Short mmCIF file of C-alpha atoms and ligand atoms in Angstrom, two decimals:
data_model
loop_
_atom_site.label_atom_id
_atom_site.label_comp_id
_atom_site.label_asym_id
_atom_site.label_seq_id
_atom_site.Cartn_x
_atom_site.Cartn_y
_atom_site.Cartn_z
CA UNK A 1 88.18 97.00 88.18
CA UNK A 2 88.19 98.82 91.46
CA UNK A 3 90.96 101.26 92.13
CA UNK A 4 93.99 100.01 94.04
CA UNK A 5 94.26 101.12 97.66
CA UNK A 6 97.73 102.37 96.69
CA UNK A 7 96.14 105.34 94.91
CA UNK A 8 95.40 106.82 98.32
CA UNK A 9 98.87 106.04 99.68
CA UNK A 10 101.08 108.09 97.39
CA UNK A 11 103.13 110.86 98.98
CA UNK A 12 102.15 114.43 98.19
CA UNK A 13 105.62 115.03 96.69
CA UNK A 14 104.69 112.89 93.69
CA UNK A 15 101.12 114.17 93.47
CA UNK A 16 99.39 112.24 96.28
CA UNK A 17 96.17 110.49 95.18
CA UNK A 18 96.39 112.30 91.82
CA UNK A 19 99.59 110.42 90.91
CA UNK A 20 99.37 108.90 87.41
CA UNK A 21 96.09 110.71 86.64
CA UNK A 22 97.61 113.93 85.38
CA UNK A 23 97.17 113.96 81.61
CA UNK A 24 99.65 116.78 80.98
CA UNK A 25 102.13 115.59 78.36
CA UNK A 26 105.63 116.65 79.27
CA UNK A 27 108.25 118.06 76.93
CA UNK A 28 110.31 114.95 76.26
CA UNK A 29 107.19 112.80 75.77
CA UNK A 30 105.85 115.34 73.24
CA UNK A 31 109.13 115.15 71.34
CA UNK A 32 109.03 111.35 71.38
CA UNK A 33 105.45 111.29 70.07
CA UNK A 34 106.18 113.86 67.35
CA UNK A 35 109.23 111.88 66.24
CA UNK A 36 107.22 108.68 66.01
CA UNK A 37 104.48 110.39 64.00
CA UNK A 38 106.99 112.06 61.63
CA UNK A 39 108.73 108.75 60.92
CA UNK A 40 105.40 107.05 60.22
CA UNK A 41 104.29 109.85 57.92
CA UNK A 42 107.59 109.90 56.00
CA UNK A 43 108.70 106.29 55.50
CA UNK A 44 112.32 106.00 54.37
CA UNK A 45 113.24 109.59 55.31
CA UNK A 46 116.01 109.85 57.91
CA UNK A 47 115.06 111.60 61.15
CA UNK A 48 118.07 113.68 62.20
CA UNK A 49 118.19 113.54 65.98
CA UNK A 50 119.80 116.66 67.41
CA UNK A 51 118.12 116.15 70.78
CA UNK A 52 120.37 113.62 72.47
CA UNK A 53 122.63 114.67 75.36
CA UNK A 54 124.99 111.71 75.24
CA UNK A 55 128.15 111.08 73.20
CA UNK A 56 127.53 109.13 69.98
CA UNK A 57 130.50 106.78 70.43
CA UNK A 58 131.48 104.05 72.91
CA UNK A 59 134.25 104.35 75.51
CA UNK A 60 137.85 104.22 74.27
CA UNK A 61 139.35 100.73 73.71
CA UNK A 62 141.80 100.88 76.67
CA UNK A 63 138.87 101.58 78.98
CA UNK A 64 136.76 98.74 77.59
CA UNK A 65 139.76 96.37 77.75
CA UNK A 66 140.37 97.29 81.41
CA UNK A 67 136.75 96.56 82.25
CA UNK A 68 137.03 93.16 80.50
CA UNK A 69 140.15 92.29 82.51
CA UNK A 70 138.78 93.46 85.85
CA UNK A 71 135.19 92.25 85.59
CA UNK A 72 136.00 88.59 86.28
CA UNK A 73 138.49 89.07 89.11
CA UNK A 74 137.23 87.68 92.40
CA UNK A 75 138.58 90.62 94.40
CA UNK A 76 136.37 93.03 92.44
CA UNK A 77 133.10 91.34 93.32
CA UNK A 78 132.32 93.18 96.57
CA UNK A 79 130.14 96.17 97.40
CA UNK A 80 132.39 99.19 97.03
CA UNK A 81 130.32 101.40 99.37
CA UNK A 82 131.90 104.84 99.26
CA UNK A 83 134.45 103.90 96.61
CA UNK A 84 137.81 102.28 96.01
CA UNK A 85 141.14 103.98 96.64
CA UNK A 86 142.36 103.54 93.04
CA UNK A 87 139.51 105.62 91.62
CA UNK A 88 139.82 108.34 94.25
CA UNK A 89 143.56 108.59 93.59
CA UNK A 90 142.99 108.81 89.84
CA UNK A 91 140.40 111.57 90.39
CA UNK A 92 142.88 113.38 92.65
CA UNK A 93 145.66 113.19 89.98
CA UNK A 94 143.19 114.32 87.30
CA UNK A 95 142.02 117.35 89.31
CA UNK A 96 145.64 118.36 89.89
CA UNK A 97 146.72 117.88 86.28
CA UNK A 98 143.69 119.24 84.41
CA UNK A 99 142.49 121.95 86.83
CA UNK A 100 145.54 122.67 89.05
CA UNK A 101 143.34 121.86 92.05
CA UNK A 102 145.14 120.03 94.88
CA UNK A 103 142.88 117.70 96.83
CA UNK A 104 143.35 115.02 99.45
CA UNK A 105 141.83 111.86 97.95
CA UNK A 106 140.56 110.65 101.33
CA UNK A 107 139.09 113.90 102.59
CA UNK A 108 137.95 115.80 99.53
CA UNK A 109 136.75 113.18 97.02
CA UNK A 110 133.92 110.62 97.02
CA UNK A 111 132.69 108.68 94.01
CA UNK A 112 129.05 108.84 92.90
CA UNK A 113 126.96 106.71 90.55
CA UNK A 114 126.99 109.65 88.11
CA UNK A 115 126.27 113.33 88.73
CA UNK A 116 122.53 112.76 88.60
CA UNK A 117 122.70 110.46 91.58
CA UNK A 118 124.90 112.95 93.49
CA UNK A 119 122.44 115.78 92.75
CA UNK A 120 119.60 113.67 94.10
CA UNK A 121 121.46 112.90 97.36
CA UNK A 122 123.05 116.24 98.32
CA UNK A 123 119.74 117.88 99.38
CA UNK A 124 119.24 115.19 102.05
CA UNK A 125 122.43 116.45 103.69
CA UNK A 126 121.37 120.12 103.73
CA UNK A 127 117.70 120.83 103.09
CA UNK A 128 115.19 121.07 105.93
CA UNK A 129 111.58 122.13 105.27
CA UNK A 130 111.52 125.83 104.36
CA UNK A 131 115.15 125.99 103.24
CA UNK A 132 115.90 127.35 99.79
CA UNK A 133 117.79 125.78 96.91
CA UNK A 134 118.75 128.37 94.28
CA UNK A 135 118.57 126.89 90.79
CA UNK A 136 119.35 128.35 87.37
CA UNK A 137 116.86 128.11 84.57
CA UNK A 138 116.80 126.78 81.88
CA UNK A 139 118.70 123.86 83.31
CA UNK A 140 119.01 120.39 84.75
CA UNK A 141 116.47 120.27 87.57
CA UNK A 142 117.46 117.30 89.78
CA UNK A 143 118.97 119.19 92.75
CA UNK A 144 115.87 121.41 92.89
CA UNK A 145 113.44 118.52 92.49
CA UNK A 146 114.94 116.70 95.49
CA UNK A 147 115.10 119.88 97.54
CA UNK A 148 111.34 120.22 96.97
CA UNK A 149 110.75 116.55 97.81
CA UNK A 150 112.32 117.29 101.20
CA UNK A 151 110.09 120.28 101.89
CA UNK A 152 112.50 122.89 100.60
CA UNK A 153 111.74 125.72 98.22
CA UNK A 154 113.30 126.41 94.84
CA UNK A 155 114.18 129.91 93.69
CA UNK A 156 114.90 129.98 89.96
CA UNK A 157 117.35 132.53 88.58
CA UNK A 158 117.14 133.00 84.80
CA UNK A 159 120.19 132.53 82.57
CA UNK A 160 120.06 135.41 80.12
CA UNK A 161 122.22 136.17 77.13
CA UNK A 162 122.74 139.78 78.33
CA UNK A 163 124.36 138.36 81.51
CA UNK A 164 126.48 135.84 79.56
CA UNK A 165 124.14 133.16 80.90
CA UNK A 166 125.36 133.63 84.49
CA UNK A 167 122.76 134.12 87.26
CA UNK A 168 122.39 137.58 88.75
CA UNK A 169 122.73 136.81 92.47
CA UNK A 170 122.00 140.42 93.42
CA UNK A 171 118.32 139.84 92.57
CA UNK A 172 117.87 137.56 95.61
CA UNK A 173 115.96 139.17 98.47
CA UNK A 174 117.27 139.32 102.06
CA UNK A 175 114.81 136.61 103.07
CA UNK A 176 115.93 134.35 100.21
CA UNK A 177 119.61 134.90 101.09
CA UNK A 178 118.90 134.00 104.70
CA UNK A 179 116.99 130.81 103.90
CA UNK A 180 119.21 129.63 101.02
CA UNK A 181 121.35 126.58 101.73
CA UNK A 182 122.37 125.51 98.20
CA UNK A 183 123.27 127.35 94.98
CA UNK A 184 123.34 125.29 91.80
CA UNK A 185 125.78 126.30 89.07
CA UNK A 186 126.44 124.32 85.89
CA UNK A 187 129.29 125.25 83.52
CA UNK A 188 129.84 124.51 80.70
CA UNK A 189 126.10 124.90 80.80
CA UNK A 190 123.32 122.67 79.56
CA UNK A 191 121.52 123.99 77.53
CA UNK A 192 123.13 127.39 76.83
CA UNK A 193 126.66 126.14 76.08
CA UNK A 194 128.10 129.05 78.12
CA UNK A 195 131.23 128.78 80.26
CA UNK A 196 131.87 130.62 83.50
CA UNK A 197 134.96 132.77 83.92
CA UNK A 198 137.16 132.82 87.04
CA UNK A 199 135.70 136.27 87.81
CA UNK A 200 132.12 134.97 87.65
CA UNK A 201 133.03 132.05 89.90
CA UNK A 202 134.70 134.47 92.32
CA UNK A 203 131.50 136.55 92.46
CA UNK A 204 129.52 133.42 93.37
CA UNK A 205 132.09 132.26 95.94
CA UNK A 206 132.16 135.68 97.65
CA UNK A 207 128.35 135.80 97.66
CA UNK A 208 128.07 132.31 99.15
CA UNK A 209 130.72 132.88 101.81
CA UNK A 210 128.94 136.06 102.85
CA UNK A 211 125.51 134.39 102.91
CA UNK A 212 126.60 130.96 104.17
CA UNK A 213 125.44 128.95 101.16
CA UNK A 214 127.01 125.80 99.67
CA UNK A 215 127.73 126.00 95.92
CA UNK A 216 126.97 122.81 94.05
CA UNK A 217 128.97 123.17 90.86
CA UNK A 218 127.64 120.57 88.44
CA UNK A 219 130.49 120.10 85.98
CA UNK A 220 129.87 117.00 83.84
CA UNK A 221 130.70 118.97 80.68
CA UNK A 222 133.85 120.57 82.05
CA UNK A 223 136.24 118.57 79.84
CA UNK A 224 134.31 119.88 76.81
CA UNK A 225 135.68 123.39 76.68
CA UNK A 226 136.28 125.01 73.28
CA UNK A 227 137.77 128.33 74.32
CA UNK A 228 140.22 127.74 77.15
CA UNK A 229 141.67 125.21 79.53
CA UNK A 230 138.84 123.68 81.62
CA UNK A 231 138.22 125.64 84.80
CA UNK A 232 137.20 124.29 88.20
CA UNK A 233 135.40 126.52 90.67
CA UNK A 234 137.64 124.91 93.30
CA UNK A 235 140.62 126.80 91.84
CA UNK A 236 139.02 130.10 92.92
CA UNK A 237 140.19 131.46 96.32
CA UNK A 238 137.64 130.68 99.03
CA UNK A 239 135.83 127.96 97.05
CA UNK A 240 137.12 125.10 99.19
CA UNK A 241 135.24 126.71 102.10
CA UNK A 242 131.88 126.88 100.32
CA UNK A 243 131.74 124.58 97.29
CA UNK A 244 131.58 121.06 96.01
CA UNK A 245 132.04 120.19 92.37
CA UNK A 246 130.47 117.23 90.60
CA UNK A 247 132.47 115.52 87.87
CA UNK A 248 131.34 112.75 85.57
CA UNK A 249 132.74 110.12 83.23
CA UNK A 250 129.60 110.50 81.08
CA UNK A 251 130.35 113.30 78.66
CA UNK A 252 134.11 113.85 78.35
CA UNK A 253 135.02 110.13 78.32
CA UNK A 254 132.13 108.57 76.31
CA UNK A 255 131.06 106.58 79.40
CA UNK A 256 127.46 107.70 79.92
CA UNK A 257 125.88 104.35 80.69
CA UNK A 258 128.77 103.27 82.93
CA UNK A 259 127.35 105.50 85.71
CA UNK A 260 130.33 106.98 87.44
CA UNK A 261 131.43 110.36 88.68
CA UNK A 262 132.74 112.01 91.82
CA UNK A 263 131.93 114.77 94.26
CA UNK A 264 134.91 116.83 95.39
CA UNK A 265 135.69 119.97 97.33
CA UNK A 266 134.82 121.07 100.86
CA UNK A 267 135.72 118.28 103.29
CA UNK A 268 132.65 118.59 105.53
CA UNK A 269 130.24 118.74 102.60
CA UNK A 270 131.90 115.72 100.94
CA UNK A 271 131.66 113.73 104.17
CA UNK A 272 127.97 114.69 104.55
CA UNK A 273 127.37 113.54 100.96
CA UNK A 274 129.21 110.27 101.71
CA UNK A 275 127.07 109.71 104.78
CA UNK A 276 123.81 110.11 102.83
CA UNK A 277 125.14 108.06 99.91
CA UNK A 278 126.10 105.24 102.28
CA UNK A 279 122.39 104.95 103.08
CA UNK A 280 121.30 105.07 99.45
CA UNK A 281 123.60 102.84 97.37
CA UNK A 282 126.50 100.46 97.84
CA UNK A 283 128.87 101.97 95.31
CA UNK A 284 129.67 101.40 91.64
CA UNK A 285 131.19 98.07 90.53
CA UNK A 286 134.96 98.08 91.27
CA UNK A 287 135.80 96.99 87.71
CA UNK A 288 134.03 100.10 86.36
CA UNK A 289 135.91 102.30 88.80
CA UNK A 290 139.23 100.71 87.74
CA UNK A 291 138.41 101.21 84.04
CA UNK A 292 137.46 104.83 84.77
CA UNK A 293 140.73 105.33 86.66
CA UNK A 294 142.50 104.20 83.50
CA UNK A 295 140.44 106.71 81.49
CA UNK A 296 141.29 109.57 83.86
CA UNK A 297 145.00 108.77 83.66
CA UNK A 298 144.68 108.78 79.86
CA UNK A 299 142.59 111.97 79.76
CA UNK A 300 145.17 113.71 77.56
CA UNK A 301 144.61 111.12 74.83
CA UNK A 302 140.84 110.72 75.26
CA UNK A 303 139.29 114.09 75.96
CA UNK A 304 140.98 116.20 73.25
CA UNK A 305 139.72 113.79 70.58
CA UNK A 306 136.13 114.05 71.89
CA UNK A 307 136.46 117.80 72.33
CA UNK A 308 137.76 118.28 68.82
CA UNK A 309 134.88 116.38 67.28
CA UNK A 310 132.08 118.27 69.04
CA UNK A 311 133.86 121.59 68.62
CA UNK A 312 134.10 120.98 64.86
CA UNK A 313 130.46 119.94 64.58
CA UNK A 314 129.24 122.92 66.61
CA UNK A 315 131.29 125.39 64.52
CA UNK A 316 129.82 124.02 61.32
CA UNK A 317 126.29 123.93 62.71
CA UNK A 318 126.47 127.49 64.05
CA UNK A 319 127.78 128.76 60.73
CA UNK A 320 125.07 126.95 58.83
CA UNK A 321 122.28 128.29 61.10
CA UNK A 322 123.66 131.84 60.84
CA UNK A 323 123.19 131.47 57.08
CA UNK A 324 119.45 131.05 57.74
CA UNK A 325 119.35 134.14 59.98
CA UNK A 326 119.66 132.50 63.41
CA UNK A 327 121.68 134.35 66.05
CA UNK A 328 123.88 131.30 66.48
CA UNK A 329 127.19 131.80 68.29
CA UNK A 330 129.34 128.73 68.65
CA UNK A 331 129.03 127.63 72.29
CA UNK A 332 132.04 127.86 74.62
CA UNK A 333 131.63 124.27 75.81
CA UNK A 334 129.22 121.29 76.19
CA UNK A 335 127.47 119.50 73.31
CA UNK A 336 124.86 122.19 72.82
CA UNK A 337 123.99 125.07 70.54
CA UNK A 338 121.22 127.18 72.08
CA UNK A 339 119.48 129.47 69.61
CA UNK A 340 116.56 131.85 69.74
CA UNK A 341 113.67 130.74 67.54
CA UNK A 342 112.42 132.65 64.50
CA UNK A 343 109.16 134.61 64.82
CA UNK A 344 107.88 132.70 61.84
CA UNK A 345 108.24 131.85 58.18
CA UNK A 346 107.92 134.55 55.54
CA UNK A 347 104.48 134.27 53.94
CA UNK A 348 103.69 131.37 56.27
CA UNK A 349 103.11 130.47 59.86
CA UNK A 350 104.40 132.06 63.05
CA UNK A 351 106.06 130.34 66.02
CA UNK A 352 104.73 131.08 69.51
CA UNK A 353 107.35 129.22 71.54
CA UNK A 354 110.42 127.03 71.43
CA UNK A 355 108.10 124.07 71.75
CA UNK A 356 106.04 125.22 68.77
CA UNK A 357 109.16 125.66 66.63
CA UNK A 358 110.66 122.36 67.76
CA UNK A 359 107.43 120.49 66.90
CA UNK A 360 107.43 122.09 63.43
CA UNK A 361 111.08 121.10 62.91
CA UNK A 362 110.26 117.48 63.74
CA UNK A 363 107.03 117.28 61.76
CA UNK A 364 108.02 119.26 58.67
CA UNK A 365 111.79 118.84 58.54
CA UNK A 366 112.39 115.58 60.45
CA UNK A 367 115.01 117.35 62.57
CA UNK A 368 114.64 116.82 66.31
CA UNK A 369 115.78 119.49 68.81
CA UNK A 370 114.87 120.25 72.45
CA UNK A 371 112.79 123.37 73.17
CA UNK A 372 113.45 125.69 76.14
CA UNK A 373 110.88 128.32 77.02
CA UNK A 374 112.01 129.11 80.58
CA UNK A 375 113.94 132.32 79.88
CA UNK A 376 113.04 133.39 76.35
CA UNK A 377 112.12 131.09 73.46
CA UNK A 378 114.96 128.85 72.39
CA UNK A 379 115.78 125.44 70.97
CA UNK A 380 118.84 123.36 71.76
CA UNK A 381 120.68 121.55 68.96
CA UNK A 382 123.00 118.82 70.20
CA UNK A 383 126.17 117.93 68.28
CA UNK A 384 125.88 114.31 69.39
CA UNK A 385 123.93 113.25 66.28
CA UNK A 386 124.98 109.89 64.90
CA UNK A 387 127.50 110.00 62.03
CA UNK A 388 129.85 107.12 61.34
CA UNK A 389 132.78 109.18 60.01
CA UNK A 390 133.79 112.66 58.89
CA UNK A 391 132.16 112.29 55.51
CA UNK A 392 128.92 111.14 57.09
CA UNK A 393 129.07 114.06 59.53
CA UNK A 394 129.33 116.48 56.57
CA UNK A 395 126.45 114.70 54.89
CA UNK A 396 124.23 115.13 57.98
CA UNK A 397 125.13 118.82 58.28
CA UNK A 398 124.48 119.37 54.56
CA UNK A 399 121.17 117.54 54.87
CA UNK A 400 120.08 119.88 57.68
CA UNK A 401 120.97 122.92 55.54
CA UNK A 402 119.19 121.44 52.55
CA UNK A 403 115.99 120.75 54.51
CA UNK A 404 115.89 124.31 55.84
CA UNK A 405 116.67 125.93 52.49
CA UNK A 406 113.10 126.00 51.15
CA UNK A 407 111.83 128.39 53.85
CA UNK A 408 112.73 131.96 54.71
CA UNK A 409 112.67 132.58 58.44
CA UNK A 410 111.69 135.91 59.98
CA UNK A 411 113.33 136.96 63.27
C1 PLP B 501 123.74 119.53 83.55
C2 PLP B 501 123.76 118.06 83.76
N1 PLP B 501 124.07 117.60 84.97
C3 PLP B 501 124.11 116.27 85.21
C4 PLP B 501 123.81 115.37 84.22
C5 PLP B 501 123.85 113.90 84.57
O1 PLP B 501 125.12 113.38 84.29
P1 PLP B 501 125.56 111.93 84.76
O2 PLP B 501 125.52 111.07 83.55
O3 PLP B 501 126.94 112.11 85.32
O4 PLP B 501 124.59 111.48 85.79
C6 PLP B 501 123.47 115.81 82.95
C7 PLP B 501 123.11 114.84 81.90
O5 PLP B 501 122.60 115.12 80.86
C8 PLP B 501 123.46 117.19 82.70
O6 PLP B 501 123.14 117.69 81.50
#
């Protein structure tokens, strides 16, 4: 069959006429293939999936009930465009109560169809060809990907343990500071599990005010904080002049697939986001926004229960991995435990990279993790593995320990 004329029509940003012909297999596809092969080779053996970044339970009953009630109402059938007042007000009350951040619901808050969608739209409001988006690595790449799509450049700053997984902004050159328009921060961080302190946020705010850069604080994990009260960058003096923060119903409310979040902070930046969004989507279903408003007002009943579960699982997992020699500190927040890989197995093979170790874990131990080789060699264990109750959770954790107990790792 002759090749479609479309092959010559693809934009350079997705590979131009090479689109679809690249046979590189990407990380998540490699994990998927290895999992499939391990299951086929070991029929009847449970694959323990520690790779998923979504809660393992559905939304709380009051949220589901609200959706059921609202879904059929005629007044909820319309496009919601830039959002309904009830959701904005609930987000405003939540920001005040949980983060002591006072916002005006009309000026400082706009809903988004999840943080991912917001990250994909913000660059259109700021990035011209040649502008820089500063990203942190390892990390969630969407803001950088879209900045590149628009002709911008990405500068990656590594997140290193010796810097408490906070980027060292002093390493940016004068030229980079001049051309930078956006700085991406994400705390609690995926994948390192680190939190930012008020002092670290203040450093970033001062730097961005001085260099005229907008901070995009991606905070979907902010309710999942195991060491202190959740912290918003917007509570730091000066942040309202140079930052927006992205919140999400996905992680702290068990509402991943519901696709809802909000962008809040600097009024001008929020209105620029709203203007781009208005040309990209027509808003999330009103019934979902009303159910989410109910969830936000009940955050004190919902989030602590979710927090407690993942905190407990991560403590147990960290302790267990320390027993095998891993340098595994319990994370400060998020779902994730980020650990350096062993050099190898005593009397056996060595591991060259996080990917190498992760593939071995899937193939030999039927335990799936996500490798990160961007700033050192690490794997990320997620505490969102499926377990139907406390007893089952203990069983899964014991099973992991048991599967690792026949090897001696060297670090
Ligand atoms: C750091 C980070 N940002 C954003 C997202 C996307 O969240 P949402 O479900 O709100 O789109 C994720 C999801 O895994 C994430 O890890």
